[in-house]
PDB file of C-alpha atoms in Angstrom:
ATOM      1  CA  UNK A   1     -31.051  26.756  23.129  1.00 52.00           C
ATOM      2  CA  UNK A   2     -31.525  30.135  24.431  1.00 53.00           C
ATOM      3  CA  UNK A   3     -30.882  33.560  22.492  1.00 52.00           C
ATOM      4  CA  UNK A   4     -29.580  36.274  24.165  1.00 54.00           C
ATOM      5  CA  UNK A   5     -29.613  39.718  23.103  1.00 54.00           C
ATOM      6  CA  UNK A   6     -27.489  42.100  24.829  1.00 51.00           C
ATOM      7  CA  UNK A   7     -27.133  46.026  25.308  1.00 50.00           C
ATOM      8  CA  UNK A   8     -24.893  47.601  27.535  1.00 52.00           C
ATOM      9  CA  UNK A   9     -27.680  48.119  29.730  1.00 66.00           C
ATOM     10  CA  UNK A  10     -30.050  45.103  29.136  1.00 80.00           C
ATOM     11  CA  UNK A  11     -30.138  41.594  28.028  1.00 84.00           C
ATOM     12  CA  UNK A  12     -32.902  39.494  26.719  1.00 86.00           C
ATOM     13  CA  UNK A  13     -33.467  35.815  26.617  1.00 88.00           C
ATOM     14  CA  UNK A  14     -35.562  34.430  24.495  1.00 87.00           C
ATOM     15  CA  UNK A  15     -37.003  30.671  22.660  1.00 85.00           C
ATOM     16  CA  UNK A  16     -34.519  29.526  19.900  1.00 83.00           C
ATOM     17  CA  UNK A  17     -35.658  30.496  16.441  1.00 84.00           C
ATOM     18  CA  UNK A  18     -36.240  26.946  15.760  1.00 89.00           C
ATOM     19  CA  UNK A  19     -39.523  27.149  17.799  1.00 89.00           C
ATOM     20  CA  UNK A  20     -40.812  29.885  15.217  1.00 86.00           C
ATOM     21  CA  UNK A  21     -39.227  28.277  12.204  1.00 90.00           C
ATOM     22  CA  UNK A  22     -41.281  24.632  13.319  1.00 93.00           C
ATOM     23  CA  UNK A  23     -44.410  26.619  13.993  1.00 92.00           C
ATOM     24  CA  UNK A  24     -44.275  28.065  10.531  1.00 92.00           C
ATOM     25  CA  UNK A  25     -43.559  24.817   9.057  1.00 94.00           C
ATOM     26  CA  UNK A  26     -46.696  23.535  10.534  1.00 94.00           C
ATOM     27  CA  UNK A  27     -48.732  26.238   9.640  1.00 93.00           C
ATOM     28  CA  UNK A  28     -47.152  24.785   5.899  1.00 94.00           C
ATOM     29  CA  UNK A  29     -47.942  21.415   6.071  1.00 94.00           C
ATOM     30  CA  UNK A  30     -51.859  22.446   7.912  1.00 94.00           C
ATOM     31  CA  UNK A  31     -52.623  24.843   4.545  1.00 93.00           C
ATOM     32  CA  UNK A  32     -53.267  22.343   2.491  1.00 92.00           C
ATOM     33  CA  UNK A  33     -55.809  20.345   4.968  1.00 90.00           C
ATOM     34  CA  UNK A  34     -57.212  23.954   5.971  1.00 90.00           C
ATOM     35  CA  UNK A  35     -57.548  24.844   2.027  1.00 88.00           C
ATOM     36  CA  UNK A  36     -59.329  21.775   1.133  1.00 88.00           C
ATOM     37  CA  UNK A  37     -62.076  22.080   4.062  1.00 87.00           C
ATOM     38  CA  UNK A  38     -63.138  25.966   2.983  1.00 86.00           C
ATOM     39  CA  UNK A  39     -62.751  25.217  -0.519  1.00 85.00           C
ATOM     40  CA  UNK A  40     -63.659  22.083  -1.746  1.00 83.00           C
ATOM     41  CA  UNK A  41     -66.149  20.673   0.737  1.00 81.00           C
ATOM     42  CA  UNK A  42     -69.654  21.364   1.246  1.00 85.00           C
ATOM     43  CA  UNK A  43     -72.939  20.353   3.282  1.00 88.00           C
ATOM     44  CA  UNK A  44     -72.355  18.642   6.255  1.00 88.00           C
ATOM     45  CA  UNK A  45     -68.961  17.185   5.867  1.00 85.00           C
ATOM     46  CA  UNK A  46     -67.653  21.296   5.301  1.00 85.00           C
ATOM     47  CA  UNK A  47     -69.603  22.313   9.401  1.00 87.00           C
ATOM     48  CA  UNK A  48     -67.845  19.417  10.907  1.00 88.00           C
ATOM     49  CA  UNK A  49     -64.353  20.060   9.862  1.00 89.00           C
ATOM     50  CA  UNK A  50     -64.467  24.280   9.470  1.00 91.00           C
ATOM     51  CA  UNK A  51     -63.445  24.199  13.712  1.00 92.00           C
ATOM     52  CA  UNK A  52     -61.033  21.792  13.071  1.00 92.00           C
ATOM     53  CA  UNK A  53     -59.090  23.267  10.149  1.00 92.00           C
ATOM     54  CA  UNK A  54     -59.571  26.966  12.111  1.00 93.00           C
ATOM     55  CA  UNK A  55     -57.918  25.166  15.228  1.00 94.00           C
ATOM     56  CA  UNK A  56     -55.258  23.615  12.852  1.00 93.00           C
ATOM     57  CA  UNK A  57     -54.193  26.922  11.503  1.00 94.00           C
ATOM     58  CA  UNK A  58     -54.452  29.022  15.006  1.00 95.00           C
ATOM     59  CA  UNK A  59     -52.399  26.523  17.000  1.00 94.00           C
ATOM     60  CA  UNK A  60     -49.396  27.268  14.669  1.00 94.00           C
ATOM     61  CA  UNK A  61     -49.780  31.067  14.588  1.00 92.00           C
ATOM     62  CA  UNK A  62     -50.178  30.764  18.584  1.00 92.00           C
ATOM     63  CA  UNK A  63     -46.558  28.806  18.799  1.00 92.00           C
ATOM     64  CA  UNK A  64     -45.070  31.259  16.945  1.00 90.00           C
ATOM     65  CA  UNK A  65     -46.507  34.175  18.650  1.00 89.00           C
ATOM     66  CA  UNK A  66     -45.705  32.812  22.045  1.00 89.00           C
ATOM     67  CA  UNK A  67     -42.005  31.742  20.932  1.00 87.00           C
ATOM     68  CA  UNK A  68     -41.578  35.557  19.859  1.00 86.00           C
ATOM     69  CA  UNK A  69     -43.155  37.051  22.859  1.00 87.00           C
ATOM     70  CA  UNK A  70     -41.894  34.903  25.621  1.00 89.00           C
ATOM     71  CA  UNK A  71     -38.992  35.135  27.570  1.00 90.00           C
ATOM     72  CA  UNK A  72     -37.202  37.333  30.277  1.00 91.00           C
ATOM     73  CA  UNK A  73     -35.930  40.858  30.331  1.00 90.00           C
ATOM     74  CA  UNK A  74     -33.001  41.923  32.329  1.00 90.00           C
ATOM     75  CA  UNK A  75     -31.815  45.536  33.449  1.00 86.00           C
ATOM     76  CA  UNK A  76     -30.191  47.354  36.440  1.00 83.00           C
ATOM     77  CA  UNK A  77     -33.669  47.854  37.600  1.00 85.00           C
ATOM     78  CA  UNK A  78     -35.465  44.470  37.873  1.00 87.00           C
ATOM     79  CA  UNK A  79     -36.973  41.431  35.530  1.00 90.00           C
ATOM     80  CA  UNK A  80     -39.206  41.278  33.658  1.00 92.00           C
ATOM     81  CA  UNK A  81     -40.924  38.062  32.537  1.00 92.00           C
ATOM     82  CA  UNK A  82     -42.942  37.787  29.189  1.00 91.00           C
ATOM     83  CA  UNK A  83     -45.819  35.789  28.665  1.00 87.00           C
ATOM     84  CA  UNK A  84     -47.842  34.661  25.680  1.00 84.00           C
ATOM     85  CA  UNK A  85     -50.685  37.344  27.251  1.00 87.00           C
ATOM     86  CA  UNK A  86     -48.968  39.194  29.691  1.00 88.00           C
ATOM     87  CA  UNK A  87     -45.842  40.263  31.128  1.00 90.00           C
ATOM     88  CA  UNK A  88     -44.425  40.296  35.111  1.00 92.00           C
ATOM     89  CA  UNK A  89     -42.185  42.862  36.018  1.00 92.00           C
ATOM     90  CA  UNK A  90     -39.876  42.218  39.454  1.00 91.00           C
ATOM     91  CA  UNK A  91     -37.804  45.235  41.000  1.00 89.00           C
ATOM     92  CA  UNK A  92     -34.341  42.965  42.234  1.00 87.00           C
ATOM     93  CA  UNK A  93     -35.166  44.411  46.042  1.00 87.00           C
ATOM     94  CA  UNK A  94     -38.154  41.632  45.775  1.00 88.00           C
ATOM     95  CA  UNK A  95     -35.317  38.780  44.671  1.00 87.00           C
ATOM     96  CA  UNK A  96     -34.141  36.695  46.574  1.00 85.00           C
ATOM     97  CA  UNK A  97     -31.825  34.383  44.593  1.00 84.00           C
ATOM     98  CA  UNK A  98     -32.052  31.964  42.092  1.00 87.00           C
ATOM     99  CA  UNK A  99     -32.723  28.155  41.890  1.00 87.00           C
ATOM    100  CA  UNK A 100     -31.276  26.172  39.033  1.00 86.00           C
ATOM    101  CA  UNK A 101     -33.686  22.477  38.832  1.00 86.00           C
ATOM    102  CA  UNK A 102     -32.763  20.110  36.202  1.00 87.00           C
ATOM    103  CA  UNK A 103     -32.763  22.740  33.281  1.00 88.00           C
ATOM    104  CA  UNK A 104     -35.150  25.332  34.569  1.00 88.00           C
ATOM    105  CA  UNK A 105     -34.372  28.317  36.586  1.00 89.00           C
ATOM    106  CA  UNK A 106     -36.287  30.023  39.502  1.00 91.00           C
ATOM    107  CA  UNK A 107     -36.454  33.158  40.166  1.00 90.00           C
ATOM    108  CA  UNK A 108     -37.077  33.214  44.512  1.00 89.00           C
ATOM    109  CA  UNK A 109     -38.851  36.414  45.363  1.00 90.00           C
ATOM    110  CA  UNK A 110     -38.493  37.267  49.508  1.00 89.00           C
ATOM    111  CA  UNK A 111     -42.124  36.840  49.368  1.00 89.00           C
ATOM    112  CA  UNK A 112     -41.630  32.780  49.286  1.00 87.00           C
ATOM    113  CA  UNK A 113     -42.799  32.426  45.742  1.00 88.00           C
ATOM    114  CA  UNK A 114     -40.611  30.394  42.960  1.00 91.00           C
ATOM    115  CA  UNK A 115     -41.223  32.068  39.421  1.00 90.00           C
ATOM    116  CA  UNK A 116     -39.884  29.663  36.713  1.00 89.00           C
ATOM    117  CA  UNK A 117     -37.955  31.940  33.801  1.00 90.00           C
ATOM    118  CA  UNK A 118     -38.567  30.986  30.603  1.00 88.00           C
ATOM    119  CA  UNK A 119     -35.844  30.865  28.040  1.00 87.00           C
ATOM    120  CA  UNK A 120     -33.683  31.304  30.970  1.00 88.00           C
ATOM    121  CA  UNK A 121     -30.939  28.170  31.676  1.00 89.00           C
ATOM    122  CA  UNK A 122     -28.689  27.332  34.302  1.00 88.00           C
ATOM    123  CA  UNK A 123     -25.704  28.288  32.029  1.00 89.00           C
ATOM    124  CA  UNK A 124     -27.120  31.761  31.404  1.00 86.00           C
ATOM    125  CA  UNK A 125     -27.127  32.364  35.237  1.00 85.00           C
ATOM    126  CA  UNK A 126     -23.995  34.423  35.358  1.00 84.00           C
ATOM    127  CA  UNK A 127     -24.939  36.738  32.511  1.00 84.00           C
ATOM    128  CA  UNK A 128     -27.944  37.371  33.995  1.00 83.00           C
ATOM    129  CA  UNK A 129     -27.068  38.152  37.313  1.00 80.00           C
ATOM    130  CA  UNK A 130     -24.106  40.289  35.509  1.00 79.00           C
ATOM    131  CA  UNK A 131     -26.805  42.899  33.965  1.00 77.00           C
ATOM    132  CA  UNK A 132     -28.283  43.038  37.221  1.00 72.00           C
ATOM    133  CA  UNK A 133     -25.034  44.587  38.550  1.00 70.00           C
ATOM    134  CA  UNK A 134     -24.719  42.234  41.023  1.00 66.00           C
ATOM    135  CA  UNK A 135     -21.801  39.544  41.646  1.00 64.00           C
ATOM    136  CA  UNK A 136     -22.476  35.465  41.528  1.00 58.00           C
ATOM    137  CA  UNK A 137     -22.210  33.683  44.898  1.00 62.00           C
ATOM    138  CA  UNK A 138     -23.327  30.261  45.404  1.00 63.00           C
ATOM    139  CA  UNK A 139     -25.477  29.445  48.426  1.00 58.00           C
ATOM    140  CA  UNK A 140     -23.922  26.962  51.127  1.00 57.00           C
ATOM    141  CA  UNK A 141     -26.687  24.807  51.429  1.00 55.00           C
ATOM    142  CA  UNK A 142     -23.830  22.433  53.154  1.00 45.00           C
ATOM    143  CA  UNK A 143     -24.502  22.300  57.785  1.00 50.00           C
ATOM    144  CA  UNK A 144     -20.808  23.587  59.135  1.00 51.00           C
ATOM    145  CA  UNK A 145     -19.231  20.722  61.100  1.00 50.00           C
ATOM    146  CA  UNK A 146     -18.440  22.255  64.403  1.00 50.00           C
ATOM    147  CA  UNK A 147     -17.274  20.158  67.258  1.00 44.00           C
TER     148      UNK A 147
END
């Protein structure tokens, strides 16, 4: 499910809140394994399992991060596409069009590249292209029959 937020001059899609709210259960349920390895263990047993309780608690945190971060920004002036580390931004005189696949979306630039959009589905096409300013048209990808 995507979330949209909505101004009247920009509109954000982003990861469902149940993405955050299963990373933070995980980080729950890895505590206790994490706790038990700094606390109770010593010698050799505590160096071989200290990188493996720090990678149990950081893969959590990282979910949730990215599941915050992520996601696509949309104004009368362009896109921008968020990142776990870093963010895109795409004036719409480089876009093309859009390409709906199974339940991703593509954003075509006129350069030839396909950017997927994350948080972005084929139902949330019209909104988006509605705080772009711009009107939906389908493509006729169809040959005309002219005899």
């Amino acid at each position: 499910m995507t979330v949209v937020n909505a101004s009247a001059h920009r509109m954000r899609f982003r990861r469902s809140g149940a993405v955050w709210l299963a990373a933070i259960l995980m980080l729950v349920f890895v505590m206790p394994f994490a706790g038990s390895v700094f606390v109770e263990l010593h010698g050799w047993k505590r160096d071989i399992l200290v990188p493996l309780a720090v990678v149990a608690i950081a893969i959590p945190l990282l979910i949730a991060v990215w599941s915050l971060r992520s996601g696509v920004d949309v104004d009368a002036d362009g896109l921008r596409v968020k990142a776990l580390l870093g963010a895109r931004e795409y004036s719409w005189g480089q876009v093309d069009g859009f390409d709906a696949d199974g339940r991703t979306v593509f954003l075509l630039l006129d350069s030839g590249a396909r950017i997927a959009l994350p948080s972005v589905r084929p139902v949330d096409l019209p909104r988006l292209i509605e705080a772009s300013g711009s009107e939906l048209r389908e493509a006729d990808d169809a040959p005309d029959d002219e005899d």
